[in-house]
Coordinates of C-alpha atoms (C1' of nucleotides) in Angstrom, one line a residue:
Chain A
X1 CA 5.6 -17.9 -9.4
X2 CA 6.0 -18.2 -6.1
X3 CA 2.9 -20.9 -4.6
X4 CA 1.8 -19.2 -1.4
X5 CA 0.8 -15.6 -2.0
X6 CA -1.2 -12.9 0.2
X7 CA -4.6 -12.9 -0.4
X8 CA -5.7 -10.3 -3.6
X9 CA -5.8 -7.0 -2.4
X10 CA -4.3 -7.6 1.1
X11 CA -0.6 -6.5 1.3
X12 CA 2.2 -6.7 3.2
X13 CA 3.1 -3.1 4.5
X14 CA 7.1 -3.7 4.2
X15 CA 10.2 -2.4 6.4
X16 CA 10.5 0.8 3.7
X17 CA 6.8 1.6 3.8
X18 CA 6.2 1.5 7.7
X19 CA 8.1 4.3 8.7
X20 CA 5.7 6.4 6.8
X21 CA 3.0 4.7 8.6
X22 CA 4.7 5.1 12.0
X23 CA 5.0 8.8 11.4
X24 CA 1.1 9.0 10.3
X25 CA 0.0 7.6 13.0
X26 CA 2.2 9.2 15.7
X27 CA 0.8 12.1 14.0
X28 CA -2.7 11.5 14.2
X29 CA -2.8 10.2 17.7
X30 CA -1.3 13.2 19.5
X31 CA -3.8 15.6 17.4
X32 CA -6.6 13.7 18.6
X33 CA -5.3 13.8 22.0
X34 CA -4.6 17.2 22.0
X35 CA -8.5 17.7 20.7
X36 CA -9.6 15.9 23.5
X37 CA -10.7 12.6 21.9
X38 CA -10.4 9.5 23.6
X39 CA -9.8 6.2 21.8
X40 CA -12.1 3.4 21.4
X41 CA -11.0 0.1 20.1
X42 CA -13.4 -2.4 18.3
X43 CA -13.9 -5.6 17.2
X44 CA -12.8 -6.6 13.2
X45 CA -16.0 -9.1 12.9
X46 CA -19.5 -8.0 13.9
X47 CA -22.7 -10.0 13.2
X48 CA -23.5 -9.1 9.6
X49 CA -27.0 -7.6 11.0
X50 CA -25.2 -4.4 12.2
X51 CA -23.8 -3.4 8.9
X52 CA -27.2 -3.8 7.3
X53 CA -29.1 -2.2 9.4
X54 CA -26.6 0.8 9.3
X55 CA -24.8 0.9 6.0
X56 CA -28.2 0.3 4.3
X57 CA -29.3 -2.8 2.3
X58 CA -29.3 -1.9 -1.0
X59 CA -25.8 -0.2 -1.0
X60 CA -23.1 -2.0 -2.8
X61 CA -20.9 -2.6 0.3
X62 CA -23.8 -4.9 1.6
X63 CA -25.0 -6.3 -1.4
X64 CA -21.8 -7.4 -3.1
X65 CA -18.6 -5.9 -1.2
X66 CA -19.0 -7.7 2.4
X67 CA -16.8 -10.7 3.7
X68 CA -19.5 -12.5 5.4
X69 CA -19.0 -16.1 6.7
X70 CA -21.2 -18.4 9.3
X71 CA -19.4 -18.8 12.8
X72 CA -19.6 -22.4 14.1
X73 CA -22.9 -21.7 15.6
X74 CA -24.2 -20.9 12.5
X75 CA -24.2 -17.1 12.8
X76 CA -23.8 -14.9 9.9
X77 CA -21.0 -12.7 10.9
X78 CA -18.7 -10.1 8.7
X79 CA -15.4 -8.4 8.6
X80 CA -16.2 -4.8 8.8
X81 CA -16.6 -2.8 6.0
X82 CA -16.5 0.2 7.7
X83 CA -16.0 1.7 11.3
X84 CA -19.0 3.9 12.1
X85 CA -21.5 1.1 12.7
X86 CA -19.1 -1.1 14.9
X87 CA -18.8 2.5 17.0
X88 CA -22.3 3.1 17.4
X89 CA -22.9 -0.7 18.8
X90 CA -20.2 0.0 21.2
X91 CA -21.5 3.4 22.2
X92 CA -24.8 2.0 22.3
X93 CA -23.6 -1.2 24.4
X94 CA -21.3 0.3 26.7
X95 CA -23.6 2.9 27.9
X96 CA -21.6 5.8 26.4
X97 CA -24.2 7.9 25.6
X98 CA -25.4 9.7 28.3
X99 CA -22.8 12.7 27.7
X100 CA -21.6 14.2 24.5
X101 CA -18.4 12.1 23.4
X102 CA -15.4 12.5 21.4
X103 CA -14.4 9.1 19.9
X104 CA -11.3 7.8 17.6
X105 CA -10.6 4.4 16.6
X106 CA -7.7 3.0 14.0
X107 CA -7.7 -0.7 12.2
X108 CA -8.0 -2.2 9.3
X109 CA -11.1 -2.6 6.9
X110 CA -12.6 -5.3 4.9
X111 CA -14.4 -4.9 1.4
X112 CA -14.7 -7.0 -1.4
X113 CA -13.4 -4.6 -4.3
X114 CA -11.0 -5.1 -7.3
X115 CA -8.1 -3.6 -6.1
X116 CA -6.4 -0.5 -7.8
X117 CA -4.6 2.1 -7.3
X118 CA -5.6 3.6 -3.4
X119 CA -7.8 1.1 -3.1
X120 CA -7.3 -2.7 -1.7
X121 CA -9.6 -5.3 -0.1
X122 CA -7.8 -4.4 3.5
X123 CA -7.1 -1.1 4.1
X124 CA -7.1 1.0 7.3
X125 CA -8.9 3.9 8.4
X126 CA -8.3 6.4 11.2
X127 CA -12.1 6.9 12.4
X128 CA -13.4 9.9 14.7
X129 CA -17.0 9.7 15.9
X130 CA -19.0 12.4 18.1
X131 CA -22.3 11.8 19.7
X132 CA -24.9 13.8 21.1
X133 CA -24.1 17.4 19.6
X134 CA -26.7 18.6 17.4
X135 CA -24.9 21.9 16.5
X136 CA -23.2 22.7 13.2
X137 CA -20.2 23.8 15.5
X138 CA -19.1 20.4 16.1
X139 CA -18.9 20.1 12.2
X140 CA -16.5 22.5 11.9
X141 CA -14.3 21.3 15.1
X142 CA -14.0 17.9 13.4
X143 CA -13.4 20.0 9.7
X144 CA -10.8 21.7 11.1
X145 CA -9.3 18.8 13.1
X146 CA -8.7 17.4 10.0
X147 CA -7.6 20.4 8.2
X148 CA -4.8 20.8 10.6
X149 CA -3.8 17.5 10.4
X150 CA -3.0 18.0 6.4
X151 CA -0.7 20.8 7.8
X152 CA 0.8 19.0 9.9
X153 CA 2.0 16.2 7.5
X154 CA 2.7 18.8 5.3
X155 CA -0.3 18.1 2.6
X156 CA -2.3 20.5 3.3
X157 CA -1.9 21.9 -0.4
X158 CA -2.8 18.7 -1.9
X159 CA -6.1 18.2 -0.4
X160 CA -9.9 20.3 -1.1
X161 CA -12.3 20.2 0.8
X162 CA -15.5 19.6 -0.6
X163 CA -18.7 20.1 1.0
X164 CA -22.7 19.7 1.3
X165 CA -25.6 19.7 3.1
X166 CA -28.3 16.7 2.1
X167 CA -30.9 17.5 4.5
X168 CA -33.1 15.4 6.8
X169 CA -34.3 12.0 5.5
X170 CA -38.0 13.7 4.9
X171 CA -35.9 16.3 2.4
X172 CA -34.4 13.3 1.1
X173 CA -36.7 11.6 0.1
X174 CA -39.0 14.6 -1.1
X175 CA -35.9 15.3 -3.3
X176 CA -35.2 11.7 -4.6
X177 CA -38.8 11.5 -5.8
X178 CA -38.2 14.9 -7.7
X179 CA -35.2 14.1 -9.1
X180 CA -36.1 10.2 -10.1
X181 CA -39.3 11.9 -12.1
X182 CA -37.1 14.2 -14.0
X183 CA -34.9 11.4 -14.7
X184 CA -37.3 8.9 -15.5
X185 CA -38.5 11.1 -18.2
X186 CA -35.1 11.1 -19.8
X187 CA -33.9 7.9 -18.9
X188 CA -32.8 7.1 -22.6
X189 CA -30.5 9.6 -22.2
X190 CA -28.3 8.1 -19.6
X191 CA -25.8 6.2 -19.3
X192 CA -26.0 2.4 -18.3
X193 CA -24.7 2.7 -14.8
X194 CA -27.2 5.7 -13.9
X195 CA -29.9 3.6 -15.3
X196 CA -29.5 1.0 -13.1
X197 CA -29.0 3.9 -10.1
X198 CA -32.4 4.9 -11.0
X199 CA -33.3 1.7 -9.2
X200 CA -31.0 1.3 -6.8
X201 CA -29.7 5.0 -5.5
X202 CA -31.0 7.9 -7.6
X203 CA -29.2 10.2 -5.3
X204 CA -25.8 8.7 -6.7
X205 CA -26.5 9.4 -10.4
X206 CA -25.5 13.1 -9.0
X207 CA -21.9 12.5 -9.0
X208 CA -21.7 10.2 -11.9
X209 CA -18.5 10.5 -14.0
X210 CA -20.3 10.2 -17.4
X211 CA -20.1 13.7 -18.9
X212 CA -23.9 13.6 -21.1
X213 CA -25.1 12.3 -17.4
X214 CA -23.9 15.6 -15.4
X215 CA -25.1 17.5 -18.8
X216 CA -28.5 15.9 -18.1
X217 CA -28.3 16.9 -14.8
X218 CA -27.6 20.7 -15.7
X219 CA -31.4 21.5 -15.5
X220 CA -32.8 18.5 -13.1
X221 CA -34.1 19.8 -9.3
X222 CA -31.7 20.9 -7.0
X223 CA -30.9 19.4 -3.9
X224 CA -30.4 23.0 -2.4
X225 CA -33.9 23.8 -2.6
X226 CA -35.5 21.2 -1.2
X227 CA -33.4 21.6 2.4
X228 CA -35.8 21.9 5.5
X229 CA -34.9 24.8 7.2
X230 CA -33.1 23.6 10.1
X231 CA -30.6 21.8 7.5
X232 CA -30.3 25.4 5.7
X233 CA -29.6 27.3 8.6
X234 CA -27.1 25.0 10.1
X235 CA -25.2 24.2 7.4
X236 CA -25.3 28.3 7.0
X237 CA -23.6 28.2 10.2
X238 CA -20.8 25.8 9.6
X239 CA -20.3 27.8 6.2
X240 CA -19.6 31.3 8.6
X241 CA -17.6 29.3 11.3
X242 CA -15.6 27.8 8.8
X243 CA -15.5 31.5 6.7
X244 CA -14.0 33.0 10.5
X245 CA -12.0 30.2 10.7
X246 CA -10.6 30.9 7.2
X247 CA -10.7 27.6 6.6
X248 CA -11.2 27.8 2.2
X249 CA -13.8 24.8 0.8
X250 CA -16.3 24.6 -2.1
X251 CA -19.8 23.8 -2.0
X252 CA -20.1 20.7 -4.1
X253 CA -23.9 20.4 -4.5
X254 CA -23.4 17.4 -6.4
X255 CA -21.9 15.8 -3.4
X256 CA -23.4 12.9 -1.7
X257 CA -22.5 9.9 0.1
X258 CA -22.8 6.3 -0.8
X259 CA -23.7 5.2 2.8
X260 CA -27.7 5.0 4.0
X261 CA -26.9 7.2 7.4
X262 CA -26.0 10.2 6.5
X263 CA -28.1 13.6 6.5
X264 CA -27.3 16.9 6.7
X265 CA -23.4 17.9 6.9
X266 CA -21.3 15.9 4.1
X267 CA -17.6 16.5 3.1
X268 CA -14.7 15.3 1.6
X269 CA -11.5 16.1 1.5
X270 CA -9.8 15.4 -2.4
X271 CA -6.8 15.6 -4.2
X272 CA -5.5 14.8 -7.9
X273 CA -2.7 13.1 -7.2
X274 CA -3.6 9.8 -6.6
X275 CA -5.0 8.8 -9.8
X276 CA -8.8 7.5 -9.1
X277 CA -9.4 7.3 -5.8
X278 CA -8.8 11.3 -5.0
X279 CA -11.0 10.9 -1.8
X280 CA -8.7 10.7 1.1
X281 CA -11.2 11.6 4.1
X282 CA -15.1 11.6 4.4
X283 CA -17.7 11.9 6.3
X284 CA -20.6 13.4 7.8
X285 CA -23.4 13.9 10.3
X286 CA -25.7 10.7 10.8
X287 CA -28.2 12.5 13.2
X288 CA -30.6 8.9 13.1
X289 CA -28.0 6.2 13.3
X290 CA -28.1 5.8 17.1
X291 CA -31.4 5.3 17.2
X292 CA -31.6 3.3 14.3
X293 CA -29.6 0.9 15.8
X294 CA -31.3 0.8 18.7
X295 CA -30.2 3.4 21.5
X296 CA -31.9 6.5 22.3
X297 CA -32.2 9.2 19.3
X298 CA -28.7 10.7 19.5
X299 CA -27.0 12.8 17.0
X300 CA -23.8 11.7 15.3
X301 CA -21.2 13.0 12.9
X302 CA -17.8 11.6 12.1
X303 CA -15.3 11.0 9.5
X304 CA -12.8 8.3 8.4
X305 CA -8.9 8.8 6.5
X306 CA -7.7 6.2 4.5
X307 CA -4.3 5.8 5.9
X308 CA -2.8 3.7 2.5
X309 CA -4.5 7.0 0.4
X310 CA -2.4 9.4 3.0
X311 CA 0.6 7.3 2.8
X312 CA 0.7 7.5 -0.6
X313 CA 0.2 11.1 -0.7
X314 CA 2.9 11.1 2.0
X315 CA 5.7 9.6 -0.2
X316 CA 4.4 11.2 -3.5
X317 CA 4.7 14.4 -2.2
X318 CA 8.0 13.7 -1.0
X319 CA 7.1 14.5 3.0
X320 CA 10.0 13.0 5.0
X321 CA 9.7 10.2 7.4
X322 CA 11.2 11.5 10.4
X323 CA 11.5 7.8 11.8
X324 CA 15.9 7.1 11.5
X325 CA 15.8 3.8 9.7
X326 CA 20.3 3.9 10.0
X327 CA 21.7 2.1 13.2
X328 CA 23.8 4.6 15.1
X329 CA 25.9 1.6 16.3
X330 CA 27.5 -2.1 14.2
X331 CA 29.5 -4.3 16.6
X332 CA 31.5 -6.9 14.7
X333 CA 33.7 -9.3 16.2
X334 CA 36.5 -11.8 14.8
X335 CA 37.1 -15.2 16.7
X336 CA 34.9 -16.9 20.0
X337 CA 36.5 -14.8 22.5
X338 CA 35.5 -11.7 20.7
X339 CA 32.1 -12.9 20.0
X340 CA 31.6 -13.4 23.4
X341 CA 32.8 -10.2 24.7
X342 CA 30.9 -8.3 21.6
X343 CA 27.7 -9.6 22.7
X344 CA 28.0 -8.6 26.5
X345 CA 29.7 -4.9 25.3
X346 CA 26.2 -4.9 23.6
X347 CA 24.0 -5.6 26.3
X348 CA 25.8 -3.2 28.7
X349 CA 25.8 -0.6 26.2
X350 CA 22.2 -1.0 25.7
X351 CA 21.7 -0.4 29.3
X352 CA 23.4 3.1 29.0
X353 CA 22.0 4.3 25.3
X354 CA 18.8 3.0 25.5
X355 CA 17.5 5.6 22.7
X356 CA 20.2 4.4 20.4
X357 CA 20.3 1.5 17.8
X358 CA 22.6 -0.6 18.3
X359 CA 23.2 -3.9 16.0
X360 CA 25.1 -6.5 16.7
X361 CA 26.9 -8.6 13.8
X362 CA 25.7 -12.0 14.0
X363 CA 25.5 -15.0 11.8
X364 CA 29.6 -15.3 11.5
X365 CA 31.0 -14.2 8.1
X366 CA 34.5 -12.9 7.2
X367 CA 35.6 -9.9 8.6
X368 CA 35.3 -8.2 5.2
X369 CA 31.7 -9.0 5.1
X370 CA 31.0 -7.9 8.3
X371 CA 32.5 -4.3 7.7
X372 CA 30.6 -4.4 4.6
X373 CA 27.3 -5.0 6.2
X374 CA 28.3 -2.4 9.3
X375 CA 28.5 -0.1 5.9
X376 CA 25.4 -0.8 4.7
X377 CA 23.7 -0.9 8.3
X378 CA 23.8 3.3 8.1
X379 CA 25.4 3.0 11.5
X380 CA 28.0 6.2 12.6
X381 CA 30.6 4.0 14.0
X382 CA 31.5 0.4 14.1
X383 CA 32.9 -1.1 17.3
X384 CA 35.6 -3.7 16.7
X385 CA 36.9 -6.7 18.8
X386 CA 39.4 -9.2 17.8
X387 CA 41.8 -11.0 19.8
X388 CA 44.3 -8.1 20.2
X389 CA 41.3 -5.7 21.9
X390 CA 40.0 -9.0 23.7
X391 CA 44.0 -9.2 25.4
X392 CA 44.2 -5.3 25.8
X393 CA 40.7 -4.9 27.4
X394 CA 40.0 -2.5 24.2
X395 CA 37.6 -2.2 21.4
X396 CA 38.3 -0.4 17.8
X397 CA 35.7 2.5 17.4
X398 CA 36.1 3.3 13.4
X399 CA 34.0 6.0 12.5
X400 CA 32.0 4.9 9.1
X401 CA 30.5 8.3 7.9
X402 CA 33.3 11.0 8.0
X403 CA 37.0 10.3 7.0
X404 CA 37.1 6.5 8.2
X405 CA 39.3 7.2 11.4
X406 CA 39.9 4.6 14.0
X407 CA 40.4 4.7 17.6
X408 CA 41.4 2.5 19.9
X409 CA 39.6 3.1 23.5
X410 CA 39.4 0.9 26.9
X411 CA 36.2 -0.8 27.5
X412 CA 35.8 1.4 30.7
X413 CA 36.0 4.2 28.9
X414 CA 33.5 3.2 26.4
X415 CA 30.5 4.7 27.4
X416 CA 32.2 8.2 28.1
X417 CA 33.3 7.9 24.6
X418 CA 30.6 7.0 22.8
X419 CA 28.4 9.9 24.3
X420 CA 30.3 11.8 22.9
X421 CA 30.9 10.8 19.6
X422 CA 27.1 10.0 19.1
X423 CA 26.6 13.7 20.4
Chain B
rG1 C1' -18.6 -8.2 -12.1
rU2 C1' -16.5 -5.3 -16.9
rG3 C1' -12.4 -3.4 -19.8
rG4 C1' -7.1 -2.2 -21.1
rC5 C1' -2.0 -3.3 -20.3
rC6 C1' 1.5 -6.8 -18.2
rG7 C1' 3.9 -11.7 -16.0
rU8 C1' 11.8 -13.8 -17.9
rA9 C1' 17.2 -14.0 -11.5
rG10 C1' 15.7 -11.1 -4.9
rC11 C1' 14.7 -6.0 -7.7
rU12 C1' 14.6 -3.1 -12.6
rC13 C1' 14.6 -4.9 -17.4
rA14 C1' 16.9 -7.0 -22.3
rU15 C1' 16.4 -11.3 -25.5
rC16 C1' 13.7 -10.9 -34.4
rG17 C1' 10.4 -18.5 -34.2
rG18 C1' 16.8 -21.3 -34.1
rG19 C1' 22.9 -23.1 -30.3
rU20 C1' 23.9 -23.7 -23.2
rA21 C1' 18.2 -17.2 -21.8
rG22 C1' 21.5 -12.1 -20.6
rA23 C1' 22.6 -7.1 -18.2
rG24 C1' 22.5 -3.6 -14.2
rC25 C1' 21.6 -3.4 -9.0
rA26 C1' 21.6 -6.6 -4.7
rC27 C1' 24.1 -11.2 -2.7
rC28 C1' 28.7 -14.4 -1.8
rG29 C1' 34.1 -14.9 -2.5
rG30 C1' 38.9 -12.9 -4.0
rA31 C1' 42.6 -8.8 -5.2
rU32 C1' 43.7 -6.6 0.7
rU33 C1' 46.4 -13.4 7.0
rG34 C1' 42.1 -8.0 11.2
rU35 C1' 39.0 -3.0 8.1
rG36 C1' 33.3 -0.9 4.8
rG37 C1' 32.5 2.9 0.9
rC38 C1' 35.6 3.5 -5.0
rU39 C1' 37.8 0.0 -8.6
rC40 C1' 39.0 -4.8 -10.7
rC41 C1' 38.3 -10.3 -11.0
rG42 C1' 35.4 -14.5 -10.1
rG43 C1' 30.8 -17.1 -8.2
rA44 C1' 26.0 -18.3 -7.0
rG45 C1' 21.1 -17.4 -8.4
rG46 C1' 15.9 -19.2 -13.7
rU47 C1' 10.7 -25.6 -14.0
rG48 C1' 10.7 -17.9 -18.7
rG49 C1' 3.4 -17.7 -13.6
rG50 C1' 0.8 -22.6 -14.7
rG51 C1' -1.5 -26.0 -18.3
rG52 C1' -2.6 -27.3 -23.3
rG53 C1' -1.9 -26.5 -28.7
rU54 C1' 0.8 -25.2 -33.4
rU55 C1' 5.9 -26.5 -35.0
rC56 C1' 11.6 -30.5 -36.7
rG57 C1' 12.2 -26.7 -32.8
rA58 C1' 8.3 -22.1 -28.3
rG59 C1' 10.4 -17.5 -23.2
rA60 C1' 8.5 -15.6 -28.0
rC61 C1' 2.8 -17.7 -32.0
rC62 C1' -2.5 -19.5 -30.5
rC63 C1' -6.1 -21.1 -26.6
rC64 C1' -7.3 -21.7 -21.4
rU65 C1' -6.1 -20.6 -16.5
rC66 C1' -3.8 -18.1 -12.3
rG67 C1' -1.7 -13.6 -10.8
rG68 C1' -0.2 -8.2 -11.0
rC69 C1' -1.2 -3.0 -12.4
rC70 C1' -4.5 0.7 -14.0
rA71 C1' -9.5 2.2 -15.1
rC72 C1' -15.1 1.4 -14.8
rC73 C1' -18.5 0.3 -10.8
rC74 C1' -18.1 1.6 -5.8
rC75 C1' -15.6 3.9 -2.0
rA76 C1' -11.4 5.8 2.6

RNA sequence: GUGGCCGUAGCUCAUCGGGUAGAGCACCGGAUUGUGGCUCCGGAGGUGGGGGGUUCGAGACCCCUCGGCCACCCCA
């Protein structure tokens, strides 16, 4: 219909949705800061190099979901898909790594994806990264950092946590090889898609959606028993920290993650009320990553929210939006003079309520119109000048909200007034 | 990339293949020379996503295309 349209799959956040977003954020931010993160701000566009070194080649998100383009100078570069990677570079790069560090970062994320419900081709995360703490007790810091969050937005019964331990990259791979022979040797039996995994990323097939296919996998090797025991005994540990935290979760050993870095801790937080997409935070510990990418061998662990997932949990579950959308103040004025003196009552009075929203009527209309739209403003009162407060040195203050009463006060007293009425 | 459903006013939706495409909400004006909300009256607003076809005649039927939603895949 209309000829110039957003891109598919990147959308306008409107004037309704934003509060939501304001109060999610404001949220987020101060629990960070209050766990002692600091906030590191990245790049959107990386060389291409760093997600495929990181993300892993033959994941879906480099093969087919990327938004890569050459710069000017002929240099393959890409929107991130993710935040983890463009951390670590920065990390890496800006010499960060020398002490243990508590990381966040916020922005918006690029993959090329049909868009449904939860899901679009931008969308924004709320990242937090730690490096160089090997121990499982870091885990459950940043498990129940995020747990407290859901409290705090008032979700916290809509969400399960889901977790796993996959191991080192040695148990890994001992595992795959297990679990692609078992799977090999039934390989009629499954479906299309795991077929095709079998090539690609065995480990996936695990949480496949196909019923027969998790049927199959009833009786195939077990992730759990091929752990080293360094992954057993710390993922032990973030089990009884999290136990004495009573923090409640379920051992998913089906769980793994799409993305090449991770080993040991995984987890998700879930929740059925967002049709497809339940996952609304994930992450884990990605002990080689650093290294990987070049620095020296430091361990990592982090975990990204998607903020349009929360938002929409936000305003499905009905959580207010504590951000006032309603003007407290609508200044109309009828005639030049009045106009004029409207616009400089405005100013002044911003100088004194400063926390208070006040609208001034512009773009002329009949009076009528201009109470209507003080109306549909929200505002408490509306302040009034024609030409008989202009000659007086008055302005009408008509209350909107209770029984409509009207009062005429002295522009000196105005201020007095109004702090007390907006009280 | 695959599949299902859907594109009519700013929004939510009606309209059996037959006259000038309607309603509610929103918007503008009036009833009320300077007073919003409730009510009443009036007004403006549409290339029916786009293109082609069938037909005397298409918003409706057929084909193509673009777009939206949901799901698969994948993932936050």
């Amino acid at each position: 219909m209309t000829k110039l349209r957003a891109i598919r799959g990147m959308n306008d956040i409107l004037p309704e949705e934003t509060p939501y977003w304001q109060s999610l954020e404001r949220t987020v931010r101060a629990l960070l800061h209050s766990y002692g993160y600091g906030e590191i701000r990245l790049p959107i566009v990386e060389h291409t190099e760093l997600f495929k070194r990181s993300i892993g080649e033959v994941t879906d998100i480099v093969e087919k979901e990327m938004y890569t383009f050459d710069d000017r100078n002929g240099e393959s570069m890409t929107l991130r898909p993710e935040g983890t990677a463009s951390c670590v570079r920065a990390a890496i790069q800006n010499g960060l790594l020398a002490v243990p560090q508590r990381l966040w970062y916020a922005g918006p994320m690029f993959r090329y994806e049909r868009p449904q419900k939860g899901r679009q081709r931008q969308f924004h995360q709320v990242g937090v990264e730690v490096f160089g703490i090997a121990t499982p007790d870091i885990d459950a810091e940043l498990i129940l950092l995020s747990a407290r969050l859901w409290r705090q937005l008032g979700i916290a019964d809509d969400v399960t946590l889901e977790l796993n331990s996959i191991g080192s990259n040695e148990a890994r791979k001992a595992y795959r090889a297990a679990l692609v022979e078992y799977l090999s040797a039934r390989r009629e039996q499954l479906d299309e898609d795991s077929q095709r995994r079998l090539e690609s990323n065995p480990l996936r097939i695990l949480d496949s959606k196909n019923p027969d296919t998790q049927a199959l996998l009833n009786d195939a090797p077990a992730l759990a028993d091929y752990l080293d025991d360094e992954a057993k005994a710390d993922f032990a540990r973030l089990q009884a920290l999290l136990d004495a935290a009573g923090q409640p979760y379920r051992v998913n050993p089906r769980l793994v993650r799409g993305l090449d870095y991770y080993n040991k801790t995984v987890f998700e937080w879930v929740t059925d009320r967002l049709g497809a997409q339940g996952t609304v935070c994930a992450g884990g510990r990605y002990d080689g990553l650093v290294e990987q990418l070049g620095g020296k061998a430091t361990p990592g662990i982090g975990f990204a929210m998607g903020m349009e997932r929360l938002v929409l949990l936000l305003s499905e579950t009905g959580q207010a939006l504590p951000v006032e959308q309603a003007a407290d103040l609508y200044l109309v004025s009828m005639g030049e003079a009045a106009e004029t003196e409207a616009m400089a009552r405005a100013e002044a009075l911003r100088d004194v309520f400063p926390e208070h929203r006040i609208v001034l009527h512009t773009g002329g209309g009949s009076f009528k119109s201009q109470m209507k739209k003080a109306d549909r403003s929200g505002a408490r009162l509306a302040l009034i000048w024609g030409e008989d407060e202009v000659n007086a040195g008055t302005c009408a203050v008509k209350d909107l909200r209770e029984d409509g009463g009207q009062e005429t006060v002295a522009a000196a007293e105005l201020p007095q007034y109004l702090r007390a009425a907006l009280a």
